[in-house]
GROMACS .gro file of C-alpha atoms in nm:
model
  395
    1MET     CA    1   1.295  -1.343   0.340
    2LYS     CA    2   0.947  -1.466   0.460
    3GLY     CA    3   0.791  -1.150   0.307
    4VAL     CA    4   0.944  -1.237  -0.032
    5LEU     CA    5   0.814  -1.592   0.008
    6ASP     CA    6   0.451  -1.471   0.070
    7ILE     CA    7   0.465  -1.250  -0.238
    8CYS     CA    8   0.585  -1.549  -0.452
    9LEU     CA    9   0.283  -1.770  -0.312
   10VAL     CA   10   0.022  -1.504  -0.333
   11PHE     CA   11   0.138  -1.449  -0.720
   12LEU     CA   12   0.079  -1.818  -0.779
   13MET     CA   13  -0.274  -1.781  -0.605
   14LEU     CA   14  -0.384  -1.472  -0.784
   15HIS     CA   15  -0.227  -1.470  -1.150
   16THR     CA   16  -0.297  -1.842  -1.239
   17PRO     CA   17  -0.635  -1.947  -1.330
   18GLY     CA   18  -0.802  -2.264  -1.202
   19VAL     CA   19  -0.584  -2.279  -0.878
   20LEU     CA   20  -0.711  -2.536  -0.616
   21SER     CA   21  -0.721  -2.421  -0.256
   22LEU     CA   22  -0.384  -2.482  -0.066
   23SER     CA   23  -0.599  -2.581   0.257
   24THR     CA   24  -0.702  -2.916   0.064
   25HIS     CA   25  -0.349  -3.033   0.078
   26VAL     CA   26  -0.418  -3.179  -0.274
   27ALA     CA   27  -0.036  -3.177  -0.350
   28VAL     CA   28   0.316  -3.068  -0.224
   29ILE     CA   29   0.648  -2.967  -0.386
   30TYR     CA   30   0.961  -3.084  -0.222
   31PRO     CA   31   1.198  -2.881  -0.169
   32GLN     CA   32   1.004  -2.599  -0.074
   33ASP     CA   33   1.144  -2.252  -0.165
   34PRO     CA   34   1.510  -2.358  -0.182
   35VAL     CA   35   1.807  -2.102  -0.230
   36LEU     CA   36   2.049  -2.218  -0.484
   37ARG     CA   37   2.382  -2.097  -0.637
   38MET     CA   38   2.375  -2.009  -0.996
   39GLY     CA   39   2.472  -2.293  -1.213
   40SER     CA   40   2.377  -2.558  -0.964
   41LYS     CA   41   2.135  -2.850  -1.037
   42LEU     CA   42   1.782  -2.902  -0.885
   43THR     CA   43   1.558  -3.212  -0.858
   44ALA     CA   44   1.223  -3.125  -0.755
   45SER     CA   45   0.917  -3.367  -0.675
   46CYS     CA   46   0.538  -3.329  -0.675
   47TRP     CA   47   0.336  -3.551  -0.452
   48VAL     CA   48  -0.029  -3.564  -0.523
   49HIS     CA   49  -0.261  -3.703  -0.243
   50PRO     CA   50  -0.370  -4.040  -0.323
   51ASP     CA   51  -0.745  -3.964  -0.282
   52LEU     CA   52  -0.723  -3.715  -0.568
   53GLY     CA   53  -0.719  -4.006  -0.806
   54VAL     CA   54  -0.476  -3.831  -1.048
   55HIS     CA   55  -0.184  -4.048  -1.167
   56ALA     CA   56   0.179  -3.871  -1.179
   57SER     CA   57   0.225  -3.930  -1.529
   58SER     CA   58  -0.059  -3.685  -1.622
   59LEU     CA   59   0.100  -3.396  -1.433
   60PHE     CA   60   0.346  -3.134  -1.588
   61TRP     CA   61   0.570  -2.864  -1.463
   62THR     CA   62   0.608  -2.473  -1.553
   63LEU     CA   63   0.865  -2.258  -1.466
   64ASN     CA   64   0.769  -1.865  -1.465
   65GLY     CA   65   0.468  -1.964  -1.671
   66GLN     CA   66   0.668  -2.167  -1.923
   67GLN     CA   67   0.598  -2.539  -1.961
   68LEU     CA   68   0.905  -2.753  -1.914
   69PRO     CA   69   0.965  -3.031  -2.161
   70SER     CA   70   0.871  -3.369  -2.050
   71SER     CA   71   1.210  -3.504  -2.104
   72LEU     CA   72   1.312  -3.341  -1.783
   73TYR     CA   73   1.043  -3.546  -1.594
   74ARG     CA   74   1.063  -3.865  -1.411
   75VAL     CA   75   0.777  -4.062  -1.260
   76LEU     CA   76   0.886  -4.205  -0.931
   77SER     CA   77   0.555  -4.333  -0.821
   78PRO     CA   78   0.179  -4.325  -0.943
   79THR     CA   79   0.174  -4.027  -0.706
   80ASN     CA   80   0.518  -3.858  -0.742
   81LEU     CA   81   0.639  -3.687  -1.061
   82SER     CA   82   1.006  -3.516  -1.038
   83VAL     CA   83   1.174  -3.280  -1.263
   84THR     CA   84   1.561  -3.212  -1.295
   85LEU     CA   85   1.687  -2.867  -1.375
   86ALA     CA   86   2.063  -2.831  -1.457
   87GLY     CA   87   2.270  -2.528  -1.496
   88LEU     CA   88   2.026  -2.303  -1.318
   89ASN     CA   89   2.019  -1.928  -1.422
   90ALA     CA   90   2.000  -1.658  -1.182
   91SER     CA   91   1.657  -1.547  -1.059
   92ARG     CA   92   1.460  -1.271  -1.284
   93GLN     CA   93   1.371  -1.097  -0.968
   94THR     CA   94   1.443  -1.119  -0.590
   95SER     CA   95   1.095  -1.225  -0.528
   96GLY     CA   96   1.193  -1.553  -0.673
   97ASP     CA   97   1.109  -1.778  -0.983
   98ASN     CA   98   0.782  -1.971  -0.992
   99LEU     CA   99   0.821  -2.348  -1.004
  100VAL     CA  100   0.446  -2.520  -1.022
  101CYS     CA  101   0.309  -2.850  -1.049
  102HIS     CA  102  -0.010  -2.869  -1.253
  103ASN     CA  103  -0.272  -3.157  -1.331
  104HIS     CA  104  -0.355  -3.265  -1.664
  105LYS     CA  105  -0.626  -2.967  -1.694
  106GLY     CA  106  -0.377  -2.700  -1.624
  107HIS     CA  107  -0.508  -2.647  -1.247
  108ILE     CA  108  -0.231  -2.565  -1.010
  109LEU     CA  109  -0.169  -2.839  -0.755
  110ALA     CA  110   0.131  -2.687  -0.565
  111GLY     CA  111   0.401  -2.419  -0.616
  112SER     CA  112   0.754  -2.356  -0.500
  113CYS     CA  113   0.987  -2.038  -0.530
  114LEU     CA  114   1.331  -2.095  -0.665
  115TYR     CA  115   1.586  -1.841  -0.542
  116VAL     CA  116   1.887  -1.868  -0.768
  117GLY     CA  117   2.202  -1.628  -0.712
  118MET     CA  118   2.556  -1.596  -0.560
  119PRO     CA  119   2.675  -1.517  -0.212
  120PRO     CA  120   2.778  -1.159  -0.169
  121GLU     CA  121   3.145  -1.046  -0.232
  122LYS     CA  122   3.334  -0.778  -0.037
  123PRO     CA  123   3.168  -0.441  -0.076
  124VAL     CA  124   3.398  -0.190  -0.231
  125ASP     CA  125   3.420   0.193  -0.295
  126LEU     CA  126   3.309   0.284   0.072
  127THR     CA  127   3.293   0.661   0.091
  128CYS     CA  128   3.177   0.889   0.374
  129TRP     CA  129   3.104   1.268   0.406
  130SER     CA  130   2.953   1.487   0.656
  131ARG     CA  131   2.707   1.780   0.568
  132ASN     CA  132   2.802   2.061   0.784
  133THR     CA  133   2.906   1.828   1.048
  134LYS     CA  134   2.547   1.738   1.159
  135ASP     CA  135   2.549   1.407   1.006
  136LEU     CA  136   2.778   1.133   0.840
  137THR     CA  137   2.638   0.971   0.516
  138CYS     CA  138   2.847   0.646   0.357
  139SER     CA  139   2.808   0.506   0.004
  140TRP     CA  140   2.934   0.181  -0.121
  141ALA     CA  141   2.888  -0.055  -0.420
  142PRO     CA  142   2.850  -0.444  -0.427
  143GLY     CA  143   3.172  -0.631  -0.485
  144GLY     CA  144   3.232  -0.853  -0.789
  145LYS     CA  145   3.020  -0.836  -1.077
  146GLY     CA  146   2.749  -0.620  -0.885
  147GLU     CA  147   2.410  -0.776  -0.765
  148THR     CA  148   2.357  -1.150  -0.617
  149ASN     CA  149   2.041  -1.178  -0.791
  150ILE     CA  150   1.869  -1.289  -0.451
  151SER     CA  151   1.774  -1.088  -0.133
  152THR     CA  152   2.083  -0.949   0.018
  153GLN     CA  153   2.117  -0.730   0.303
  154TYR     CA  154   2.387  -0.447   0.349
  155THR     CA  155   2.463  -0.337   0.685
  156LEU     CA  156   2.687  -0.031   0.779
  157LYS     CA  157   2.862  -0.072   1.112
  158TYR     CA  158   3.076   0.192   1.289
  159LYS     CA  159   3.244   0.241   1.621
  160LEU     CA  160   3.480   0.507   1.785
  161ARG     CA  161   3.822   0.367   1.700
  162TRP     CA  162   3.957   0.319   2.056
  163TYR     CA  163   3.685   0.270   2.312
  164GLY     CA  164   3.346   0.283   2.106
  165LYS     CA  165   3.083   0.005   2.108
  166GLU     CA  166   2.988  -0.126   1.779
  167LYS     CA  167   2.662   0.049   1.635
  168GLU     CA  168   2.464  -0.006   1.332
  169CYS     CA  169   2.325   0.255   1.085
  170GLU     CA  170   1.954   0.273   1.035
  171ASP     CA  171   1.851   0.500   0.760
  172TYR     CA  172   1.925   0.315   0.452
  173THR     CA  173   1.861   0.324   0.085
  174HIS     CA  174   1.772  -0.026  -0.039
  175THR     CA  175   1.848   0.029  -0.419
  176GLN     CA  176   2.174   0.096  -0.590
  177PRO     CA  177   2.346   0.329  -0.524
  178TYR     CA  178   2.346   0.210  -0.173
  179TYR     CA  179   2.360   0.493   0.111
  180CYS     CA  180   2.311   0.495   0.496
  181SER     CA  181   2.298   0.824   0.717
  182ILE     CA  182   2.395   0.843   1.049
  183THR     CA  183   2.220   1.141   1.203
  184ARG     CA  184   2.277   1.138   1.597
  185ASP     CA  185   2.530   1.052   1.869
  186LEU     CA  186   2.817   1.179   1.660
  187HIS     CA  187   3.151   1.290   1.803
  188LEU     CA  188   3.384   1.543   1.655
  189PHE     CA  189   3.775   1.535   1.722
  190THR     CA  190   3.747   1.140   1.749
  191PRO     CA  191   3.833   0.905   1.469
  192TYR     CA  192   3.576   0.653   1.357
  193GLU     CA  193   3.605   0.295   1.221
  194ILE     CA  194   3.338   0.200   0.937
  195TRP     CA  195   3.288  -0.091   0.750
  196VAL     CA  196   2.989  -0.269   0.559
  197GLU     CA  197   2.864  -0.627   0.597
  198ALA     CA  198   2.663  -0.808   0.324
  199SER     CA  199   2.472  -1.121   0.384
  200ASN     CA  200   2.230  -1.369   0.215
  201GLN     CA  201   2.126  -1.719   0.247
  202LEU     CA  202   2.423  -1.818   0.060
  203GLY     CA  203   2.702  -1.629   0.245
  204ARG     CA  204   2.818  -1.311   0.389
  205ALA     CA  205   3.134  -1.085   0.301
  206THR     CA  206   3.279  -0.776   0.491
  207SER     CA  207   3.434  -0.467   0.335
  208ASP     CA  208   3.755  -0.312   0.411
  209VAL     CA  209   3.748  -0.106   0.737
  210ILE     CA  210   3.824   0.290   0.683
  211THR     CA  211   3.931   0.509   0.933
  212LEU     CA  212   3.804   0.892   0.940
  213ASP     CA  213   3.749   1.173   1.141
  214ILE     CA  214   3.411   1.380   1.075
  215LEU     CA  215   3.616   1.687   1.041
  216ASP     CA  216   3.802   1.572   0.765
  217VAL     CA  217   3.512   1.494   0.539
  218VAL     CA  218   3.297   1.793   0.581
  219THR     CA  219   3.110   1.919   0.278
  220THR     CA  220   2.863   2.201   0.294
  221ASP     CA  221   2.556   2.353   0.109
  222PRO     CA  222   2.640   2.554  -0.201
  223PRO     CA  223   2.703   2.929  -0.177
  224SER     CA  224   2.364   3.132  -0.149
  225GLY     CA  225   2.280   3.445  -0.284
  226VAL     CA  226   2.480   3.415  -0.609
  227THR     CA  227   2.459   3.735  -0.817
  228VAL     CA  228   2.584   3.809  -1.159
  229SER     CA  229   2.601   4.188  -1.277
  230ARG     CA  230   2.773   4.380  -1.540
  231VAL     CA  231   3.058   4.597  -1.470
  232GLY     CA  232   2.954   4.947  -1.601
  233GLN     CA  233   2.975   4.935  -1.973
  234LEU     CA  234   3.281   4.708  -2.000
  235GLU     CA  235   3.182   4.463  -2.262
  236ASP     CA  236   3.386   4.186  -2.175
  237GLN     CA  237   3.324   4.156  -1.803
  238LEU     CA  238   3.108   4.048  -1.549
  239SER     CA  239   3.106   4.097  -1.179
  240VAL     CA  240   2.997   3.786  -0.945
  241ARG     CA  241   2.916   3.774  -0.581
  242TRP     CA  242   2.803   3.524  -0.331
  243GLU     CA  243   2.745   3.456   0.036
  244ALA     CA  244   2.938   3.200   0.237
  245PRO     CA  245   2.746   2.881   0.345
  246PRO     CA  246   2.540   2.998   0.651
  247ALA     CA  247   2.540   2.655   0.822
  248LEU     CA  248   2.914   2.695   0.870
  249LYS     CA  249   2.941   3.062   0.998
  250ASP     CA  250   3.007   2.940   1.343
  251PHE     CA  251   3.306   2.715   1.257
  252LEU     CA  252   3.657   2.818   1.221
  253PHE     CA  253   3.760   2.746   0.893
  254GLN     CA  254   3.916   2.870   0.570
  255ALA     CA  255   3.673   2.859   0.277
  256LYS     CA  256   3.785   2.790  -0.064
  257TYR     CA  257   3.575   2.871  -0.402
  258GLN     CA  258   3.526   2.769  -0.727
  259ILE     CA  259   3.339   2.945  -1.027
  260ARG     CA  260   3.251   2.794  -1.352
  261TYR     CA  261   3.072   2.966  -1.651
  262ARG     CA  262   2.958   2.882  -1.989
  263LEU     CA  263   2.799   3.041  -2.305
  264GLU     CA  264   2.413   3.014  -2.335
  265ASP     CA  265   2.418   2.814  -2.623
  266SER     CA  266   2.711   2.560  -2.491
  267GLN     CA  267   2.743   2.290  -2.273
  268ASP     CA  268   3.114   2.320  -2.185
  269TRP     CA  269   3.215   2.481  -1.844
  270LYS     CA  270   3.529   2.690  -1.806
  271VAL     CA  271   3.623   2.659  -1.452
  272MET     CA  272   3.808   2.919  -1.253
  273ASP     CA  273   4.024   2.741  -0.961
  274ASP     CA  274   4.196   3.039  -0.813
  275VAL     CA  275   3.896   3.210  -0.644
  276GLY     CA  276   4.052   3.182  -0.311
  277ASN     CA  277   3.836   3.250  -0.014
  278GLN     CA  278   3.689   3.590  -0.112
  279THR     CA  279   3.298   3.609  -0.192
  280SER     CA  280   3.349   3.803  -0.523
  281CYS     CA  281   3.511   3.770  -0.837
  282ARG     CA  282   3.516   3.931  -1.192
  283LEU     CA  283   3.496   3.725  -1.520
  284ALA     CA  284   3.726   3.910  -1.772
  285GLY     CA  285   3.795   3.828  -2.157
  286LEU     CA  286   3.421   3.741  -2.222
  287ARG     CA  287   3.233   3.802  -2.548
  288PRO     CA  288   3.055   4.126  -2.582
  289GLY     CA  289   2.679   4.115  -2.609
  290THR     CA  290   2.638   3.743  -2.461
  291VAL     CA  291   2.446   3.563  -2.230
  292TYR     CA  292   2.660   3.357  -1.977
  293PHE     CA  293   2.551   3.109  -1.720
  294VAL     CA  294   2.757   3.102  -1.363
  295GLN     CA  295   2.776   2.884  -1.087
  296VAL     CA  296   2.968   2.887  -0.758
  297ARG     CA  297   3.067   2.595  -0.527
  298CYS     CA  298   3.256   2.609  -0.177
  299ASN     CA  299   3.520   2.358  -0.010
  300PRO     CA  300   3.526   2.416   0.382
  301VAL     CA  301   3.896   2.364   0.410
  302GLY     CA  302   4.073   2.310   0.750
  303ILE     CA  303   3.744   2.317   0.985
  304TYR     CA  304   3.914   2.351   1.344
  305GLY     CA  305   4.250   2.292   1.210
  306SER     CA  306   4.197   1.955   0.988
  307ARG     CA  307   4.467   1.911   0.761
  308LYS     CA  308   4.257   1.728   0.520
  309ALA     CA  309   4.161   1.900   0.164
  310GLY     CA  310   3.771   1.895   0.238
  311ILE     CA  311   3.495   1.805  -0.010
  312TRP     CA  312   3.338   2.029  -0.275
  313SER     CA  313   2.981   2.111  -0.223
  314GLU     CA  314   2.745   2.079  -0.503
  315TRP     CA  315   2.720   2.377  -0.756
  316SER     CA  316   2.487   2.662  -0.690
  317HIS     CA  317   2.176   2.704  -0.925
  318PRO     CA  318   2.303   2.868  -1.270
  319THR     CA  319   2.261   3.244  -1.252
  320ALA     CA  320   2.238   3.425  -1.599
  321ALA     CA  321   2.359   3.766  -1.715
  322SER     CA  322   2.471   3.901  -2.021
  323THR     CA  323   2.773   4.126  -2.112
  324PRO     CA  324   2.692   4.480  -2.286
  325HIS     CA  325   2.697   4.487  -2.661
  326SER     CA  326   3.028   4.630  -2.801
  327GLU     CA  327   3.001   4.999  -2.917
  328ARG     CA  328   3.277   4.928  -3.194
  329LEU     CA  329   3.032   4.661  -3.317
  330ILE     CA  330   2.730   4.868  -3.311
  331SER     CA  331   2.902   5.165  -3.482
  332GLY     CA  332   3.086   4.936  -3.750
  333SER     CA  333   3.320   5.079  -3.992
  334CYS     CA  334   3.284   5.073  -4.392
  335ASP     CA  335   3.684   5.031  -4.412
  336SER     CA  336   3.748   4.656  -4.383
  337LYS     CA  337   4.124   4.713  -4.377
  338SER     CA  338   4.092   4.954  -4.100
  339SER     CA  339   3.878   4.733  -3.890
  340GLY     CA  340   4.109   4.432  -3.939
  341ASP     CA  341   4.410   4.633  -3.837
  342SER     CA  342   4.195   4.770  -3.516
  343ASN     CA  343   4.104   4.386  -3.433
  344SER     CA  344   4.455   4.273  -3.485
  345THR     CA  345   4.587   4.544  -3.283
  346LEU     CA  346   4.324   4.464  -3.002
  347ARG     CA  347   4.402   4.088  -3.011
  348ARG     CA  348   4.774   4.164  -2.977
  349GLU     CA  349   4.718   4.407  -2.691
  350LEU     CA  350   4.506   4.167  -2.499
  351LYS     CA  351   4.739   3.902  -2.531
  352GLN     CA  352   5.019   4.104  -2.396
  353PHE     CA  353   4.809   4.222  -2.106
  354PHE     CA  354   4.684   3.865  -2.000
  355GLY     CA  355   5.057   3.732  -2.028
  356TRP     CA  356   5.150   3.993  -1.801
  357VAL     CA  357   4.876   3.911  -1.550
  358ARG     CA  358   4.930   3.540  -1.561
  359LYS     CA  359   5.304   3.618  -1.453
  360HIS     CA  360   5.246   3.895  -1.182
  361ALA     CA  361   4.886   3.841  -1.064
  362TYR     CA  362   4.678   3.581  -0.900
  363GLY     CA  363   4.317   3.497  -1.016
  364CYS     CA  364   4.065   3.732  -0.914
  365SER     CA  365   4.276   3.960  -0.706
  366SER     CA  366   4.222   4.311  -0.643
  367MET     CA  367   4.539   4.398  -0.783
  368SER     CA  368   4.474   4.240  -1.120
  369MET     CA  369   4.138   4.377  -1.159
  370LYS     CA  370   4.244   4.730  -1.077
  371LEU     CA  371   4.522   4.712  -1.335
  372TYR     CA  372   4.276   4.559  -1.574
  373ASP     CA  373   4.032   4.861  -1.541
  374GLN     CA  374   4.323   5.103  -1.594
  375TRP     CA  375   4.420   4.928  -1.910
  376ARG     CA  376   4.074   4.903  -2.016
  377VAL     CA  377   4.016   5.285  -1.959
  378LEU     CA  378   4.345   5.358  -2.179
  379MET     CA  379   4.223   5.113  -2.451
  380GLN     CA  380   3.876   5.287  -2.488
  381LYS     CA  381   4.073   5.633  -2.504
  382SER     CA  382   4.302   5.493  -2.773
  383HIS     CA  383   4.018   5.331  -2.981
  384LYS     CA  384   3.824   5.673  -2.949
  385VAL     CA  385   4.131   5.859  -3.093
  386ARG     CA  386   4.180   5.606  -3.345
  387ASN     CA  387   3.821   5.624  -3.485
  388GLN     CA  388   3.825   6.005  -3.482
  389VAL     CA  389   4.132   5.979  -3.690
  390LEU     CA  390   4.004   5.736  -3.946
  391GLN     CA  391   3.663   5.942  -3.981
  392GLY     CA  392   3.904   6.272  -4.023
  393ASP     CA  393   4.074   6.098  -4.312
  394LYS     CA  394   3.772   5.988  -4.480
  395SER     CA  395   3.632   6.344  -4.473
   0.00000   0.00000   0.00000
């Protein structure tokens, strides 16, 4: 708080013209730099030195540079002028509001910083995660309506559940969202108790205590080496491959992956939840001749036997690829009726096939892909024969 007070006083001296040197002790304001609750009432007094030859009735007050109405003043003596402020609003900034006493020429005689706010409420939404078991980061939010409007300190504390000594986190962010990272002396296979304490000059509050094992809250880096490529000339498929997060290669766990993809001109992602633990997958049923963006993320499930679900990593950087153009679209047909019948037949066959896959196969499984490839070859042969018949009829 001392640093904040210094900032307030320096502001008074540097940003207001005609400041008299504080070393002359020409005047003093009481109370000096008070901390007050929102809505409270304050009466401040400005005493001037008798040798200054200034009568209190000639003085005036300003708050944050705005002159206060004389109806709020009271002359207590020839050298003492008070001002009463009721229903104080929250400070505009944590460095305080500037209450200043001036002489009739506008020179500053004395100043005080007002800190108006509220005591903290119990911090909420305490959540923790560990990146690759190397650290433990926790985030939280202020309780109640949020900020207290005065300088408030948050302290993340933790200890081993049964026998540990209470410790404090050291690596903080000091603006919302609030975070703190513990980067050393961490223990696996042992639960921690973690909580947050909030304090300022008006009070203090403590969050609920959470208990966790680091292995239960592990997340990791996104999968690396993501590549997206065509599957031969199949116009409605793309092959996606990636590498497992290298930071967890020495851990015993069962990775789980998700893929999401979208059209180049769309912001709507389609998510595939059933990729499992393999590091490749085919996307089927895509639009021919279209650019797609693809991302992959990882969930390190069951590290060293943990029964928790794990925490998803961030998505990998988008990787783009395009599907081949459809030969049928390129060659075209002048027979709109035949083309419409063909498209209708194709849609019906696609619907039947994917209905069977949903019933008998699972996601990106090799069985469903092999069946799909066989079906695609048969369909291409069928369409080739159909086009030859149509061209023979026309000739």
